[in-house]
């Protein structure tokens, strides 16, 4: 499997020419990198005006590997070939390198670039990308990969320090400025360019953007915390993938990082759950929840939870007096969906407070602490519909707010708590469960208790502290506020399914089609859809006559019904393309996870049909046989479906006046 690495850009707050002079001092050997043995210039070319220099080098590395592995491999050193191009006029150094040793078994390819910072010409940027492909290595493939990872991680930490070491050395020698290239400077001595690949292969660093700004190492340390080079690489690669596929709003780096941490930085798993969550947020307009959601008065009076200062680590502190809460009364008065929406608003507020505390304390704060007081918890809290609502809330929060809980302090747990814990613990992620601290009785008051995590001055009064806490005391919800099951059901549907987006499932041979009638020829059709699962092809057709009423047998002869009956077909099988209807836009292939927005200016009145259909991969042209991927896709058709979530709108000419 090919391992790819990308990391944030390094920024040196020194001019390009001075960085190149410092860089030159690292070679032919560098005492700061003991494993770098030597480097020899194989070929060197200089342009007539002296502005461009090309150097090819052969570099030897004494890789820190077990002696047995070196004996089996039959080598003492690993050799790399590097090709460097220094453009003194453009102030760039481009580097390409690959391994010479074991090139038929292991393929390492790296590209690096030094360039001028786009916002400050007196600063220098360094960016890097690399790939590692271990095809075979005497049965030690896994060991070799771990060794390479270790070398990357250790050398990347030193990379910037080494350049800064030689910059200080230049300063000690009285060299604080190097002249820029000019057509008249070709007779001057020119520093010989070399590549960072002469050191052990390092984790690549690549330009990335966060809210329009460069995502550099300083930004990561200030706002995201200490990350290993591999973790930095995962963050940059996943963000880059989102930028390429999601044309809508891209989540913040802190948000992406939470999903990576939740899956131990497994890129594929993190990408899957993040895409599902982004689709969920978009469908239910969760990004606007804090502006649009106003909690009912019954929640303000009887929901026993609220924010209360912060813990010793600067994390926002949320207090929930669950034992004082009338869960049955709240469910009967509000319904499950209203409670869910309220909990989601609490989580959104928690994210906002984390951002604020990051700025206040000057260090990354990505999660909050929750204190749950269980005094008063009894069997009435185990009312089945209430437990069902709790499990639903846990499921939604776990899926969409991973790694937002830093610590959960459970205080005054009564005897009935083990029963509740048995019911809910299977639905809580294992990593989350490790953050739980449970205290029975008054155990929280002694050493190792509450004072270890919360300053004494802000311990709530109801827990024996001196700080007044504004969290509602709760009490029983009056039965006069209870609503009938019918009322709650109607309210739930209105609250949580109220969205401008619709969903549709697509099977092979069963496209989903949407009809739009256009009266004004100068109208604009806009669309916005997410491909939730599978790959689809998007088409737009025009017809002068109206299609027949939609057919809702989604799979026809397959005899399988689409869930929810949300698959609609409009184009009759007897229609002929080019006669009965025509294509007005080129087909657009959309991959799983993509977010697509677009528009079409209509030229004629009539009926426009937007179509999403199953994507069939083309067969190999040479043999006219399907590729392996095609066979797998075909075999999966019976169980695999594509799914899209879409929203369309038509703007008439009057909308542009």
XYZ file of C-alpha atoms in Angstrom:
657
model
C 0.000 0.000 0.000
C 1.306 3.441 -0.950
C 1.776 5.771 2.008
C 1.515 9.468 1.178
C 2.684 12.276 3.395
C 1.876 15.967 3.425
C 2.509 18.440 6.199
C 2.089 22.146 6.863
C 4.467 24.662 5.343
C 7.508 25.681 7.349
C 8.094 29.399 7.548
C 11.570 30.863 8.102
C 11.436 34.539 8.986
C 14.549 35.216 6.932
C 15.078 36.166 3.254
C 15.340 33.405 0.668
C 19.013 34.107 -0.142
C 20.059 33.952 3.512
C 18.187 30.652 4.000
C 19.976 29.220 0.961
C 23.340 30.278 2.424
C 22.494 28.632 5.744
C 21.255 25.561 3.946
C 24.524 25.181 2.069
C 26.420 24.846 5.343
C 24.740 21.511 6.019
C 26.749 19.782 3.314
C 28.563 17.638 2.303
C 27.883 16.207 5.789
C 25.958 17.488 8.794
C 27.054 16.746 12.359
C 23.507 17.445 13.556
C 22.282 14.423 11.555
C 24.687 11.552 12.362
C 23.014 9.145 9.951
C 23.790 11.431 6.978
C 27.117 9.989 5.815
C 28.061 11.823 2.613
C 26.890 13.333 -0.665
C 28.621 13.596 -4.050
C 27.759 15.885 -6.942
C 27.085 13.741 -10.021
C 26.181 16.505 -12.448
C 25.909 20.300 -12.334
C 24.630 22.797 -14.917
C 24.364 26.585 -14.815
C 22.434 28.783 -17.239
C 24.336 31.414 -19.242
C 23.086 34.295 -17.124
C 23.684 32.387 -13.899
C 20.055 32.618 -12.803
C 19.349 28.873 -12.889
C 21.464 26.101 -11.426
C 20.708 22.387 -11.738
C 22.503 19.905 -9.505
C 22.239 16.124 -9.329
C 23.598 14.444 -6.193
C 24.093 10.948 -4.829
C 23.555 10.831 -1.060
C 24.375 8.077 1.448
C 22.367 7.433 4.622
C 23.218 5.127 7.489
C 19.638 4.187 8.367
C 18.970 3.276 11.990
C 17.816 -0.304 11.348
C 18.405 -3.604 13.165
C 21.743 -5.208 12.297
C 19.985 -8.430 11.287
C 17.885 -6.573 8.743
C 20.972 -4.906 7.297
C 22.711 -8.281 6.995
C 19.701 -9.798 5.235
C 19.491 -6.820 2.886
C 23.249 -6.941 2.289
C 23.819 -3.177 2.540
C 25.347 -0.759 5.021
C 24.069 2.472 3.476
C 20.968 3.558 1.597
C 21.589 5.794 -1.445
C 19.298 8.486 -2.818
C 19.419 10.394 -6.099
C 18.286 14.009 -5.961
C 17.786 16.597 -8.692
C 17.690 20.231 -7.585
C 16.789 23.316 -9.589
C 17.627 26.698 -8.068
C 16.011 29.645 -9.818
C 17.717 32.685 -8.312
C 15.641 35.050 -10.428
C 12.294 33.617 -9.267
C 13.779 32.873 -5.816
C 12.750 29.205 -5.727
C 14.507 25.901 -5.134
C 12.701 22.810 -6.479
C 13.901 19.393 -5.375
C 13.008 15.937 -6.688
C 14.528 12.804 -5.182
C 14.134 9.041 -5.149
C 15.915 6.064 -3.650
C 18.531 4.216 -5.669
C 18.988 1.362 -3.201
C 16.273 -1.334 -3.367
C 14.418 0.665 -6.038
C 12.790 -2.560 -7.289
C 11.458 -3.336 -3.792
C 10.863 0.048 -2.181
C 9.890 3.242 -3.988
C 10.414 6.534 -2.179
C 9.637 9.715 -4.082
C 9.897 13.169 -2.620
C 9.402 16.713 -3.901
C 10.380 19.833 -1.974
C 10.277 23.538 -2.663
C 11.729 26.646 -1.072
C 9.953 29.827 -2.103
C 9.258 33.381 -0.986
C 6.368 33.838 1.429
C 3.428 35.282 -0.578
C 2.667 37.888 2.093
C 6.198 38.859 3.124
C 9.066 38.808 0.625
C 11.603 38.757 3.463
C 10.350 35.365 4.674
C 10.942 31.942 3.151
C 8.557 28.967 2.923
C 9.486 25.320 2.691
C 6.961 22.757 1.488
C 7.308 19.048 0.923
C 5.390 15.978 -0.211
C 6.444 12.344 -0.439
C 5.230 8.819 -1.029
C 6.442 5.451 0.223
C 5.564 2.203 -1.556
C 7.032 -1.014 -0.130
C 6.401 -3.739 -2.684
C 8.491 -6.470 -1.060
C 11.364 -6.651 1.384
C 12.329 -10.220 2.262
C 9.193 -10.622 4.376
C 10.026 -7.584 6.546
C 7.653 -5.134 4.822
C 5.929 -4.070 8.033
C 9.249 -3.604 9.847
C 10.687 -1.500 7.038
C 7.599 0.700 6.983
C 7.847 1.284 10.750
C 11.536 2.172 10.392
C 10.729 4.671 7.640
C 7.967 6.204 9.767
C 10.358 6.549 12.689
C 13.007 8.194 10.533
C 10.452 10.633 9.126
C 9.130 11.570 12.555
C 12.568 12.085 14.131
C 14.098 14.084 11.281
C 11.131 16.388 10.685
C 11.409 17.673 14.248
C 15.032 18.594 13.599
C 14.584 20.023 10.115
C 13.642 23.572 11.052
C 15.996 23.612 14.047
C 18.948 22.710 11.817
C 18.311 25.569 9.383
C 17.917 27.980 12.288
C 21.180 26.635 13.790
C 23.096 27.554 10.635
C 21.308 30.895 10.396
C 22.627 31.695 13.865
C 26.074 30.492 12.786
C 25.954 32.897 9.835
C 24.981 35.694 12.197
C 27.904 34.833 14.482
C 30.182 35.126 11.434
C 28.775 38.589 10.757
C 26.656 37.519 7.768
C 23.132 38.906 8.126
C 22.373 39.729 4.498
C 22.827 38.088 1.103
C 22.270 40.076 -2.100
C 19.481 39.096 -4.480
C 20.322 37.878 -7.951
C 20.608 40.381 -10.778
C 21.857 40.015 -14.385
C 25.110 41.644 -13.284
C 25.763 39.334 -10.344
C 26.583 36.214 -12.372
C 30.282 36.717 -11.797
C 29.808 36.519 -8.045
C 30.235 33.250 -6.202
C 26.986 31.318 -6.210
C 26.025 29.110 -3.256
C 25.619 25.558 -4.441
C 22.051 24.311 -3.921
C 21.384 21.053 -2.170
C 18.259 19.166 -1.127
C 16.799 18.348 2.239
C 16.542 14.793 0.999
C 20.272 14.459 1.720
C 19.095 14.103 5.268
C 16.936 11.091 6.108
C 13.589 11.156 4.287
C 11.384 13.573 6.157
C 7.670 13.910 6.496
C 6.594 16.150 3.610
C 5.236 19.606 4.242
C 2.748 21.156 1.860
C 0.901 24.439 1.566
C -2.546 24.286 3.077
C -5.070 26.987 3.780
C -7.188 27.575 6.838
C -9.813 30.268 6.418
C -7.666 31.850 3.714
C -4.415 31.760 5.713
C -1.483 29.408 5.430
C -1.606 26.474 7.751
C 1.934 26.460 9.110
C 3.663 24.806 12.040
C 3.196 27.835 14.297
C -0.545 27.868 13.600
C -0.824 24.172 14.440
C 0.989 24.570 17.750
C -1.024 27.667 18.680
C -4.515 26.485 17.732
C -4.411 22.688 17.328
C -1.797 21.489 19.794
C 1.221 19.230 19.519
C 0.806 16.803 16.632
C 3.225 14.205 15.370
C 4.368 14.639 11.762
C 2.120 11.739 10.726
C -0.868 13.357 12.419
C -0.084 16.668 10.725
C 0.069 14.789 7.441
C -3.367 13.224 7.972
C -4.888 16.596 8.787
C -3.499 18.279 5.676
C -4.415 15.396 3.363
C -7.990 15.194 4.644
C -8.439 18.961 4.390
C -7.054 18.918 0.843
C -9.484 16.132 -0.086
C -12.393 18.148 1.313
C -11.303 21.222 -0.631
C -11.269 19.193 -3.830
C -14.590 17.388 -3.329
C -16.752 19.597 -1.101
C -17.459 22.827 -2.901
C -19.577 24.044 -0.024
C -18.497 25.107 3.446
C -15.292 23.415 4.631
C -15.134 22.650 8.354
C -12.468 24.199 10.520
C -9.241 22.357 11.182
C -10.240 21.766 14.800
C -13.393 20.020 13.592
C -11.510 17.801 11.121
C -8.965 16.937 13.788
C -11.661 15.668 16.166
C -12.804 13.082 13.622
C -9.217 12.008 12.947
C -8.585 11.542 16.654
C -11.829 9.609 17.023
C -10.510 7.048 14.526
C -6.887 7.044 15.699
C -5.879 8.995 12.573
C -7.076 6.295 10.195
C -7.706 8.438 7.106
C -10.338 6.255 5.466
C -12.407 5.740 8.615
C -12.191 9.402 9.632
C -13.165 10.567 6.154
C -16.224 8.291 6.130
C -17.673 9.470 9.439
C -16.780 13.106 8.716
C -18.603 13.045 5.362
C -21.655 11.482 6.986
C -21.617 14.165 9.664
C -21.204 17.014 7.160
C -24.195 15.713 5.225
C -26.199 15.477 8.446
C -25.256 19.039 9.444
C -26.217 20.356 6.047
C -29.522 18.503 5.872
C -30.665 19.746 9.277
C -29.029 23.193 9.070
C -27.055 22.518 12.250
C -24.554 25.292 11.436
C -27.346 27.797 12.049
C -28.796 26.111 15.126
C -27.543 28.689 17.635
C -29.149 31.492 15.621
C -32.431 29.730 14.839
C -33.141 27.605 17.927
C -34.870 29.199 20.880
C -35.409 26.827 23.782
C -39.033 26.647 25.029
C -39.814 28.092 28.441
C -40.310 24.635 29.923
C -36.658 23.859 29.137
C -35.477 27.108 30.652
C -37.381 26.281 33.851
C -36.916 22.525 34.219
C -33.820 21.476 32.242
C -31.193 21.238 34.977
C -28.076 21.986 32.941
C -25.924 25.022 32.135
C -22.426 26.391 31.534
C -20.356 27.360 34.567
C -16.880 28.960 34.185
C -14.060 26.546 33.216
C -11.920 23.803 34.738
C -8.238 23.970 35.688
C -7.207 23.192 32.103
C -9.216 26.096 30.708
C -11.910 23.831 29.270
C -15.504 25.135 29.356
C -17.383 23.490 32.220
C -20.933 22.233 31.758
C -22.949 21.173 34.797
C -25.899 18.782 34.578
C -27.953 18.013 37.693
C -29.433 14.870 36.200
C -30.740 13.585 39.520
C -32.960 16.679 39.847
C -34.313 16.471 36.295
C -37.830 15.233 35.554
C -36.931 13.329 32.395
C -40.411 11.857 32.022
C -42.034 15.259 32.352
C -39.710 16.846 29.774
C -40.271 14.044 27.266
C -44.061 14.215 27.763
C -44.094 18.017 27.498
C -41.608 18.503 24.658
C -40.995 15.252 22.823
C -37.791 13.479 21.939
C -36.858 15.697 18.996
C -37.051 18.953 20.946
C -34.803 17.517 23.625
C -32.366 16.343 20.957
C -32.277 19.751 19.341
C -31.646 21.373 22.713
C -28.726 19.019 23.420
C -27.294 19.770 19.984
C -27.477 23.493 20.723
C -25.501 22.808 23.910
C -22.828 21.024 21.881
C -22.683 23.852 19.343
C -22.324 26.338 22.193
C -19.538 24.165 23.612
C -17.612 24.364 20.321
C -17.978 28.139 20.327
C -16.741 28.386 23.917
C -13.733 26.210 23.086
C -12.743 28.673 20.354
C -13.115 31.593 22.763
C -11.059 29.896 25.481
C -8.343 29.063 22.958
C -7.929 32.787 22.355
C -8.199 33.693 26.036
C -5.685 31.153 27.370
C -3.330 31.240 24.381
C -3.291 27.474 23.915
C -5.447 24.949 22.048
C -8.658 24.018 23.868
C -10.702 21.623 21.782
C -13.036 19.986 24.310
C -15.002 20.682 27.463
C -15.539 19.142 30.868
C -18.939 17.914 31.984
C -19.916 17.554 35.639
C -22.975 15.354 36.248
C -24.556 15.446 39.703
C -26.670 12.335 40.308
C -28.088 13.198 43.716
C -31.783 12.333 43.546
C -31.441 9.741 40.785
C -33.948 6.930 41.319
C -36.008 4.367 39.439
C -38.306 6.993 37.915
C -35.363 8.090 35.780
C -35.359 4.605 34.220
C -38.726 5.235 32.550
C -38.401 3.404 29.237
C -39.309 6.265 26.807
C -36.897 8.515 28.727
C -34.067 6.001 28.445
C -34.897 5.575 24.755
C -34.602 9.352 24.244
C -31.296 9.362 26.125
C -29.868 6.588 23.961
C -30.949 8.408 20.810
C -29.234 11.596 21.991
C -26.051 9.684 22.838
C -26.044 8.073 19.396
C -26.392 11.392 17.542
C -23.820 13.195 19.691
C -21.282 10.356 19.425
C -21.591 10.350 15.631
C -21.309 14.103 15.100
C -19.331 15.518 18.041
C -16.452 13.088 18.570
C -13.602 14.033 20.887
C -15.440 17.073 22.260
C -15.678 15.661 25.779
C -12.415 16.086 27.631
C -13.551 14.749 30.988
C -16.826 13.598 32.587
C -17.097 13.888 36.356
C -19.996 11.855 37.776
C -20.705 12.853 41.374
C -22.855 11.364 44.141
C -23.710 8.226 42.175
C -26.518 6.350 44.014
C -27.161 2.621 44.121
C -29.427 2.769 41.080
C -26.612 4.193 38.920
C -25.142 0.783 37.923
C -28.513 -0.076 36.354
C -28.497 3.093 34.251
C -24.839 2.607 33.374
C -25.526 -0.934 32.158
C -28.165 0.443 29.785
C -26.206 3.338 28.279
C -22.520 2.281 28.367
C -22.710 0.008 25.276
C -23.691 3.069 23.221
C -20.712 5.137 24.355
C -17.416 4.956 22.482
C -14.608 3.206 24.338
C -12.321 6.245 24.109
C -15.103 8.352 25.635
C -15.691 5.904 28.479
C -12.042 6.249 29.489
C -12.711 9.906 30.303
C -15.350 9.080 32.935
C -14.535 9.597 36.627
C -17.231 8.281 38.976
C -17.571 9.257 42.632
C -20.074 7.769 45.082
C -21.361 9.616 48.121
C -19.022 12.374 49.281
C -15.856 10.841 47.834
C -15.497 13.816 45.483
C -14.682 16.133 48.401
C -11.362 14.554 49.324
C -7.937 14.319 47.658
C -8.188 13.135 44.050
C -11.704 14.549 43.903
C -13.253 17.677 42.478
C -10.525 20.099 43.587
C -8.020 18.293 41.353
C -9.987 19.365 38.277
C -11.889 22.520 39.252
C -10.621 25.544 41.173
C -12.034 25.689 44.677
C -13.406 29.188 44.063
C -15.852 28.006 41.386
C -17.156 24.784 42.965
C -20.976 25.176 42.959
C -22.749 25.873 46.211
C -24.901 22.742 45.970
C -21.702 20.683 45.980
C -20.345 22.349 49.099
C -18.564 25.199 47.334
C -18.962 28.946 47.663
C -19.804 29.808 44.031
C -23.401 30.541 43.148
C -24.472 28.358 40.221
C -27.242 29.534 37.890
C -28.169 26.030 36.738
C -31.943 25.530 37.278
C -32.846 23.355 40.249
C -35.410 21.470 38.212
C -38.424 19.889 39.852
C -41.464 18.094 38.460
C -42.904 19.378 35.203
C -46.629 20.153 35.783
C -48.834 17.553 34.113
C -50.867 20.395 32.651
C -47.935 20.938 30.295
C -48.024 17.347 29.023
C -49.013 16.903 25.391
C -50.744 14.052 23.643
C -48.701 11.545 21.620
C -50.354 12.877 18.437
C -49.344 16.449 19.218
C -45.788 15.411 19.981
C -45.536 13.356 16.807
C -46.699 16.246 14.636
C -44.385 18.656 16.423
C -41.412 16.314 16.080
C -41.945 15.941 12.348
C -42.212 19.682 11.883
C -39.128 20.413 13.949
C -36.608 17.908 12.725
C -37.671 17.111 9.176
C -38.131 20.739 8.217
C -35.370 21.048 5.642
C -35.026 22.414 2.115
C -33.159 19.251 1.113
C -34.650 15.992 -0.110
C -33.099 12.555 -0.277
C -33.246 9.920 -2.986
C -31.838 6.416 -3.427
C -30.552 5.307 -6.821
C -30.071 1.752 -8.041
C -28.627 0.504 -11.287
C -31.285 0.918 -13.968
C -33.417 3.095 -11.691
C -32.389 6.778 -11.898
C -34.001 9.505 -9.819
C -35.460 12.377 -11.848
C -36.858 15.782 -10.922
C -39.202 17.803 -13.152
C -38.992 21.609 -13.415
C -41.403 23.528 -15.641
C -39.977 26.724 -17.110
C -42.269 29.434 -18.503
C -39.752 32.280 -18.792
C -36.975 31.300 -21.203
C -34.496 33.520 -19.329
C -34.749 31.643 -16.057
C -31.870 30.116 -14.085
C -32.053 26.636 -12.568
C -29.702 26.165 -9.601
C -28.878 22.934 -7.780
C -27.031 21.873 -4.677
C -26.612 18.194 -3.832
C -24.399 15.855 -1.846
C -23.488 12.335 -2.952
C -23.940 10.427 0.294
C -23.119 6.971 -0.999
C -21.760 5.514 -4.239
C -20.935 7.345 -7.484
C -23.589 8.986 -9.670
C -23.906 10.722 -13.035
C -25.837 13.989 -13.118
C -27.702 15.018 -16.322
C -30.071 17.810 -17.356
C -32.563 17.255 -20.183
C -35.147 19.462 -21.921
C -38.458 18.417 -23.437
C -41.239 20.401 -25.078
C -43.894 18.046 -23.759
C -44.621 17.049 -20.208
C -43.520 13.583 -19.103
C -46.036 11.059 -17.887
C -46.898 11.066 -14.162
C -43.892 9.811 -12.167
C -43.421 6.097 -11.713
C -42.362 5.005 -8.235
C -41.316 1.447 -8.895
C -37.641 2.238 -8.438
C -36.125 -1.029 -9.563
C -38.668 -2.243 -12.085
C -37.899 -5.836 -12.936
C -35.545 -6.115 -9.986
C -38.590 -6.272 -7.754
C -36.974 -4.277 -4.949
C -38.569 -1.165 -3.519
C -36.470 1.848 -2.630
C -36.665 2.769 1.047
C -39.213 5.498 1.583
C -40.387 5.372 -2.016
C -38.249 8.441 -2.777
C -37.026 7.311 -6.194
C -38.939 8.905 -9.089
C -38.589 8.207 -12.835
C -40.049 10.600 -15.424
C -38.460 9.819 -18.794
C -40.534 7.173 -20.528
C -38.652 4.206 -21.949
C -40.297 4.831 -25.313
C -38.775 8.298 -25.540
C -35.803 8.757 -27.896
C -32.956 11.058 -27.001
C -32.648 13.752 -29.663
C -36.300 13.498 -30.667
C -38.503 13.471 -27.592
C -35.976 15.186 -25.339
C -32.460 16.638 -25.559
C -29.435 16.997 -23.293
C -28.647 20.604 -22.315
C -25.568 20.018 -20.130
C -22.671 17.584 -20.452
C -22.962 14.621 -18.059
C -21.232 15.196 -14.743
C -19.730 12.243 -12.878
C -19.896 12.805 -9.118
C -17.936 10.679 -6.654
C -19.003 9.524 -3.224
C -18.678 12.287 -0.642
C -18.715 15.135 -3.146
C -20.781 18.285 -2.642
C -21.924 19.736 -5.964
C -23.381 23.143 -6.730
C -24.184 24.578 -10.154
C -26.620 26.465 -12.354
C -28.049 26.447 -15.870
C -29.470 29.388 -17.822
C -32.475 28.128 -19.753
C -32.785 28.948 -23.454
C -36.286 27.653 -24.079
C -39.514 27.320 -22.126
C -40.780 23.820 -21.484
C -39.897 21.011 -19.141
C -36.452 20.410 -17.687
C -35.554 17.083 -16.117
C -32.717 16.780 -13.619
C -31.477 13.213 -13.457
C -29.201 11.298 -11.089
C -28.281 7.781 -12.206
C -25.996 4.973 -11.113
C -22.440 5.377 -12.410
C -21.189 2.408 -14.454
C -17.423 2.287 -14.881
C -16.320 1.900 -18.528
C -14.879 -1.400 -19.716
C -11.281 -1.760 -20.887
C -11.039 -0.794 -24.560
C -8.148 -3.129 -25.365
C -9.825 -6.404 -24.552
C -13.415 -5.197 -24.282
C -13.544 -7.012 -20.945
C -14.494 -5.373 -17.681
C -11.765 -4.421 -15.271
C -11.620 -5.962 -11.823
C -13.202 -2.826 -10.332
C -16.087 -3.117 -12.817
C -16.733 -6.721 -11.854
C -16.804 -5.821 -8.172
C -19.179 -2.937 -8.830
C -21.489 -5.147 -10.867
C -21.502 -7.857 -8.234
C -22.464 -5.326 -5.599
C -25.381 -3.837 -7.510
C -27.932 -6.079 -5.809
C -27.040 -4.685 -2.376
C -25.311 -1.425 -3.180
C -27.189 1.770 -3.812
C -26.273 5.362 -4.465
C -27.881 8.070 -2.404
C -28.068 11.819 -2.956
C -29.457 14.715 -0.958
C -30.481 17.639 -3.165
C -32.020 21.085 -3.273
C -33.023 22.999 -6.427
C -34.353 26.475 -7.113
C -35.549 28.403 -10.162
C -34.845 32.116 -10.515
C -36.835 34.138 -13.023
C -35.568 37.159 -14.911
C -37.263 39.499 -12.412
C -34.933 38.221 -9.701
C -31.977 39.830 -11.464
C -33.460 43.277 -11.957
